[in-house]
CSV table of C-alpha atoms in Angstrom, one decimal:
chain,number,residue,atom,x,y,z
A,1,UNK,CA,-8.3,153.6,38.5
A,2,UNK,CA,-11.1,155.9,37.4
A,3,UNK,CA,-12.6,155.7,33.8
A,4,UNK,CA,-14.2,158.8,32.9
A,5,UNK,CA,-14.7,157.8,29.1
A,6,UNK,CA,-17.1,155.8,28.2
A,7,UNK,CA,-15.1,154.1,25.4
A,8,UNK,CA,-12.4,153.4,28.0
A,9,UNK,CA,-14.8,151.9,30.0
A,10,UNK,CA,-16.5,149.8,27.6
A,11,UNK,CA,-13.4,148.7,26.4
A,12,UNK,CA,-12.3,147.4,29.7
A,13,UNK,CA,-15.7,145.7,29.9
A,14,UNK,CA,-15.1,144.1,27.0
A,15,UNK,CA,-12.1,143.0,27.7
A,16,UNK,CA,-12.6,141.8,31.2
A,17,UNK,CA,-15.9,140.1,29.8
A,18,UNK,CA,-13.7,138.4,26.8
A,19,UNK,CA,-11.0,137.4,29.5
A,20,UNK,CA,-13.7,135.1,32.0
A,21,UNK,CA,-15.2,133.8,28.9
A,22,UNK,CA,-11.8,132.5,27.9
A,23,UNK,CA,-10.8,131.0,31.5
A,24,UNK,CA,-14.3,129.6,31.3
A,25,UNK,CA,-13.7,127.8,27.9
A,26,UNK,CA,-9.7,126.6,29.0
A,27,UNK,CA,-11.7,125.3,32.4
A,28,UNK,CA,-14.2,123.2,30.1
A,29,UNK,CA,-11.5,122.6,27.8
A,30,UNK,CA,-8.9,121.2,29.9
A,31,UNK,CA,-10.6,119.7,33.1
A,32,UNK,CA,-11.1,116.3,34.2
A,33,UNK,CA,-13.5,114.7,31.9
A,34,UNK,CA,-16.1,112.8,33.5
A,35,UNK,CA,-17.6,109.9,31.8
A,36,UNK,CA,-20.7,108.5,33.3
A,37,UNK,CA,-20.0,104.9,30.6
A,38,UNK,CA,-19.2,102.0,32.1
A,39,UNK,CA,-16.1,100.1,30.1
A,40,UNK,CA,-15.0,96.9,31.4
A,41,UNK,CA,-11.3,97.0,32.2
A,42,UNK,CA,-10.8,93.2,32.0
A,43,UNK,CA,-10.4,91.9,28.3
A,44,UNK,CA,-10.9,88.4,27.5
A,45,UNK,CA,-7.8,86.6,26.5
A,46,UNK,CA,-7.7,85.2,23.2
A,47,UNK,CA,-6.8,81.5,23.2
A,48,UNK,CA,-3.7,80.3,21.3
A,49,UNK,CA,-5.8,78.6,18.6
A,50,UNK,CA,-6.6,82.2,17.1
A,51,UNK,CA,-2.9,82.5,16.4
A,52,UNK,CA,-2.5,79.6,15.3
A,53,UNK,CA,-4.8,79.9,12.8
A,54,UNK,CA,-3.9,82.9,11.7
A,55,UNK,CA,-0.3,81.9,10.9
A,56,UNK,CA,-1.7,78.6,9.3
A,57,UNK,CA,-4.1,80.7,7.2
A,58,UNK,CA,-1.3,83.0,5.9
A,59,UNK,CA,1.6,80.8,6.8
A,60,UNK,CA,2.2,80.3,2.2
A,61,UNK,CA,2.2,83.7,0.9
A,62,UNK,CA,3.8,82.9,-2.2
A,63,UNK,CA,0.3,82.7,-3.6
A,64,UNK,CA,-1.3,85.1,-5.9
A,65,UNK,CA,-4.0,86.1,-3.9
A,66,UNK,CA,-1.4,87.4,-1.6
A,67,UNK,CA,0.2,89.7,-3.3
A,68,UNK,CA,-1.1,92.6,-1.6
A,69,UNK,CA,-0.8,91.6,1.9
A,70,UNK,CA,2.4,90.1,1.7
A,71,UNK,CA,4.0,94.0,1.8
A,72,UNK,CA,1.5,94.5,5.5
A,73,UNK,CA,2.9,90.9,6.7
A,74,UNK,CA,6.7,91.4,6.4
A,75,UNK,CA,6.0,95.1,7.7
A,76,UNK,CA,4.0,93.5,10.8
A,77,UNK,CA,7.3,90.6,11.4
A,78,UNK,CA,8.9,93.3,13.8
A,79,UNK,CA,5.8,93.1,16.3
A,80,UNK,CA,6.0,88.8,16.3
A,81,UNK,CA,8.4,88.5,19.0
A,82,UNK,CA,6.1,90.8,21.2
A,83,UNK,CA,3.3,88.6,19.9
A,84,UNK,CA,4.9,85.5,20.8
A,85,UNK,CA,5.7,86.8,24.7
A,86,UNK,CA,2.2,87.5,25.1
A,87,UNK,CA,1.4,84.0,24.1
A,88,UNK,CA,3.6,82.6,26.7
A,89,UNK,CA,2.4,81.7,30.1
A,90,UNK,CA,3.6,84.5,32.7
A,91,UNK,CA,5.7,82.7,35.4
């Protein structure tokens, strides 16, 4: 195809330059990120005792001082039984 308007032409630059740029930003944008940190996939397992306190500690909610969090802990009774496998020992 021959342009023999310049306006033609510079359109078709333009658009041709606007079109890489875009591939170039969807490349950067959806490639394989590379991180170079170093996270440790391991986690330390958190000994029974830390539940155990935590259910001592808020084990009586009927206090005052509880009035707020008592809404967040009946919300949070649908994850104990997901909680409670995790504390059991894997066969």
């Amino acid at each position: 195809m021959i342009y023999t308007d310049t306006l033609s032409l510079t359109l078709v630059y333009q658009h041709n330059f606007f079109q890489f740029n875009k591939q170039q930003l969807q490349t950067k944008r959806y490639s394989d990120k590379r991180c170079f940190d170093f996270t440790d996939i391991d986690k330390e397992d958190l000994p029974p005792e830390h539940i155990r306190k935590i259910i001592r500690d808020r084990g009586n909610m009927t206090n005052k001082k509880f009035h707020h969090d008592k809404r967040i802990c009946l919300d949070a009774l649908k994850y104990m039984p997901h909680a409670i496998l995790k504390l059991l020992p894997m066969p």
